[in-house]
Amino acid sequence: MLLLNKEKSSEGADWRFCVAPMMDWTDRHCRFFHRQLSRRARLYTEMVTSGAIMFGDRERLLGFDASEHPVALQLGGSDPVELARAAEIGAGFGYDEINLNCGCPSDRVQSGRFGACLMAEPELVASCVAAIKSAVGGQIPVTVKNRIGIDEQDSEADLTRFIETVAASGCEIFIVHARKAWLKGLSPRENRDVPPLDYERVYRLKAAFPELTIIINGGIETIAQSAKHLEMVDGVMLGRAAYKNPALLLEVDAALYGETAAPLRPHEALERMLPYIERELERGTRLSAIARHMLGLVNGRPGARPFRRLLTEESVKPGAGLDIIHAAIEAARRVEEAPSLAA
């Protein structure tokens, strides 16, 4: 059965299309930019450790613009008490969801006993989820992002046990990266490409747990591919493709949500960024901190390289300001008017 038109209880509680949490990428400037491209996509923060929230600069770590909704906070950690407190603080900032990271394979994350290595301890994950749910009082969803397996613990039975155990603690929403993680011997970069994708396993997981919301992640590159996955699962999550080719987000609202308004053109999305950039510059934000997220906006089209070069080279100069963005708007307009490569 096609699930393309499946609606959740409210617009803010819809996981049909999500942009993945990505370290060093999905900061608040990136998310604000992505929100200009899609009104409906669900956005995620970078992973923030519970310890950082407990002892760090919370406004810097957790602050976001109201226009980013729906936006989720992804937490990293393994101490139920500390995670509960961090989640409570995050909920106080107004996030629409608390997500627990059980999928990151980096050595640094493993040394802190969180990320993908937690899949070896489903009972601990269940305790963490239960503590988080209690802390936020059922006001916002608590979700888990996990792999299909880790190291030698990668059978379908292992994944089923993990999902069953964590679901018993009250988690109803799982974002499943359709690759196992090799925690010994592969780098985080290699873990994004080397283990083979197994979408069918995620489909079978949804069939086995029809009462759960299952979002598929890993290797999805287009909106057409997203729509195909939505025939089998409840939602899709795109990571690198959405970041490196953000213009695909312009297709989301019409293709996956049935919106009838004409999508913005790239130069119009940049125009929408002007008030935000002006405010941020007044606060002392460097233009390059915002502009770096826009570099791929016209990728794959004639004129994309000069557009990228303009933003890359000019935004880092001392005193770089709105004139650079105005120039980028004109460069994007020229790209839109140029004949396509397929013509």
mmCIF file of N, CA, C and O in Angstrom, residues 12-13 15 35 42-43 64 66 68-73 90-91 93-99 139-143:
data_model
loop_
_atom_site.group_PDB
_atom_site.id
_atom_site.type_symbol
_atom_site.label_atom_id
_atom_site.label_comp_id
_atom_site.label_asym_id
_atom_site.label_seq_id
_atom_site.Cartn_x
_atom_site.Cartn_y
_atom_site.Cartn_z
ATOM 1 N N GLY A 12 3.246 19.048 12.624
ATOM 2 C CA GLY A 12 4.526 19.066 13.296
ATOM 3 C C GLY A 12 5.023 17.688 13.675
ATOM 4 O O GLY A 12 6.161 17.544 14.094
ATOM 5 N N ALA A 13 4.181 16.675 13.590
ATOM 6 C CA ALA A 13 4.579 15.315 13.954
ATOM 7 C C ALA A 13 4.553 14.432 12.721
ATOM 8 O O ALA A 13 3.868 13.431 12.663
ATOM 9 N N TRP A 15 7.147 12.571 9.928
ATOM 10 C CA TRP A 15 8.521 12.186 9.619
ATOM 11 C C TRP A 15 8.674 11.753 8.169
ATOM 12 O O TRP A 15 9.618 11.059 7.834
ATOM 13 N N ARG A 35 15.243 25.499 5.860
ATOM 14 C CA ARG A 35 13.833 25.812 6.064
ATOM 15 C C ARG A 35 13.304 26.745 4.983
ATOM 16 O O ARG A 35 12.107 26.693 4.647
ATOM 17 N N ARG A 42 11.467 17.831 8.072
ATOM 18 C CA ARG A 42 11.804 17.801 9.495
ATOM 19 C C ARG A 42 13.317 17.936 9.620
ATOM 20 O O ARG A 42 14.063 17.178 9.003
ATOM 21 N N LEU A 43 13.768 18.888 10.422
ATOM 22 C CA LEU A 43 15.186 19.203 10.536
ATOM 23 C C LEU A 43 15.745 18.693 11.853
ATOM 24 O O LEU A 43 15.025 18.601 12.848
ATOM 25 N N PHE A 64 17.995 28.266 18.591
ATOM 26 C CA PHE A 64 17.590 28.146 17.186
ATOM 27 C C PHE A 64 16.503 29.164 16.889
ATOM 28 O O PHE A 64 15.882 29.722 17.791
ATOM 29 N N ALA A 66 12.876 30.395 15.510
ATOM 30 C CA ALA A 66 11.535 29.800 15.563
ATOM 31 C C ALA A 66 11.072 29.269 14.214
ATOM 32 O O ALA A 66 10.261 28.335 14.155
ATOM 33 N N GLU A 68 12.575 27.430 12.279
ATOM 34 C CA GLU A 68 13.109 26.103 11.991
ATOM 35 C C GLU A 68 12.118 24.979 12.273
ATOM 36 O O GLU A 68 12.292 23.864 11.791
ATOM 37 N N HIS A 69 11.079 25.216 13.045
ATOM 38 C CA HIS A 69 10.114 24.163 13.357
ATOM 39 C C HIS A 69 9.531 23.546 12.081
ATOM 40 O O HIS A 69 9.260 24.263 11.131
ATOM 41 N N PRO A 70 9.313 22.204 12.072
ATOM 42 C CA PRO A 70 9.650 21.250 13.123
ATOM 43 C C PRO A 70 11.131 20.924 13.136
ATOM 44 O O PRO A 70 11.723 20.605 12.103
ATOM 45 N N VAL A 71 11.734 20.975 14.330
ATOM 46 C CA VAL A 71 13.163 20.743 14.474
ATOM 47 C C VAL A 71 13.398 19.854 15.688
ATOM 48 O O VAL A 71 12.764 20.030 16.732
ATOM 49 N N ALA A 72 14.292 18.884 15.522
ATOM 50 C CA ALA A 72 14.569 17.900 16.568
ATOM 51 C C ALA A 72 15.974 18.087 17.115
ATOM 52 O O ALA A 72 16.900 18.448 16.374
ATOM 53 N N LEU A 73 16.128 17.802 18.394
ATOM 54 C CA LEU A 73 17.430 17.816 19.051
ATOM 55 C C LEU A 73 17.955 16.390 19.144
ATOM 56 O O LEU A 73 17.288 15.523 19.719
ATOM 57 N N GLY A 90 16.532 20.640 26.688
ATOM 58 C CA GLY A 90 16.227 20.794 25.271
ATOM 59 C C GLY A 90 14.757 21.061 25.032
ATOM 60 O O GLY A 90 14.389 21.907 24.212
ATOM 61 N N ALA A 91 13.898 20.353 25.752
ATOM 62 C CA ALA A 91 12.461 20.589 25.613
ATOM 63 C C ALA A 91 12.113 22.013 26.030
ATOM 64 O O ALA A 91 11.231 22.647 25.432
ATOM 65 N N PHE A 93 13.885 24.555 25.545
ATOM 66 C CA PHE A 93 14.248 25.450 24.449
ATOM 67 C C PHE A 93 13.201 25.420 23.333
ATOM 68 O O PHE A 93 13.246 26.253 22.429
ATOM 69 N N GLY A 94 12.307 24.430 23.359
ATOM 70 C CA GLY A 94 11.233 24.389 22.380
ATOM 71 C C GLY A 94 11.389 23.391 21.258
ATOM 72 O O GLY A 94 10.644 23.463 20.263
ATOM 73 N N TYR A 95 12.297 22.437 21.388
ATOM 74 C CA TYR A 95 12.452 21.438 20.323
ATOM 75 C C TYR A 95 11.208 20.563 20.212
ATOM 76 O O TYR A 95 10.501 20.328 21.189
ATOM 77 N N ASP A 96 10.964 20.075 19.000
ATOM 78 C CA ASP A 96 9.774 19.274 18.707
ATOM 79 C C ASP A 96 9.988 17.784 18.923
ATOM 80 O O ASP A 96 9.030 17.001 18.831
ATOM 81 N N GLU A 97 11.214 17.382 19.207
ATOM 82 C CA GLU A 97 11.538 15.958 19.323
ATOM 83 C C GLU A 97 12.893 15.835 19.991
ATOM 84 O O GLU A 97 13.765 16.694 19.806
ATOM 85 N N ILE A 98 13.067 14.785 20.776
ATOM 86 C CA ILE A 98 14.384 14.430 21.297
ATOM 87 C C ILE A 98 14.773 13.106 20.665
ATOM 88 O O ILE A 98 14.045 12.119 20.758
ATOM 89 N N ASN A 99 15.917 13.078 19.989
ATOM 90 C CA ASN A 99 16.396 11.881 19.306
ATOM 91 C C ASN A 99 17.670 11.399 19.972
ATOM 92 O O ASN A 99 18.584 12.193 20.238
ATOM 93 N N GLN A 139 5.374 15.332 26.373
ATOM 94 C CA GLN A 139 4.984 16.505 25.583
ATOM 95 C C GLN A 139 5.531 16.480 24.167
ATOM 96 O O GLN A 139 4.944 17.057 23.259
ATOM 97 N N ILE A 140 6.664 15.838 23.972
ATOM 98 C CA ILE A 140 7.263 15.740 22.631
ATOM 99 C C ILE A 140 7.735 14.301 22.416
ATOM 100 O O ILE A 140 8.031 13.591 23.371
ATOM 101 N N PRO A 141 7.827 13.857 21.165
ATOM 102 C CA PRO A 141 8.259 12.480 20.893
ATOM 103 C C PRO A 141 9.724 12.255 21.262
ATOM 104 O O PRO A 141 10.562 13.162 21.146
ATOM 105 N N VAL A 142 10.020 11.049 21.694
ATOM 106 C CA VAL A 142 11.384 10.600 21.928
ATOM 107 C C VAL A 142 11.664 9.503 20.904
ATOM 108 O O VAL A 142 10.929 8.512 20.828
ATOM 109 N N THR A 143 12.700 9.680 20.116
ATOM 110 C CA THR A 143 12.996 8.784 19.003
ATOM 111 C C THR A 143 14.419 8.267 19.113
ATOM 112 O O THR A 143 15.242 8.811 19.846
#
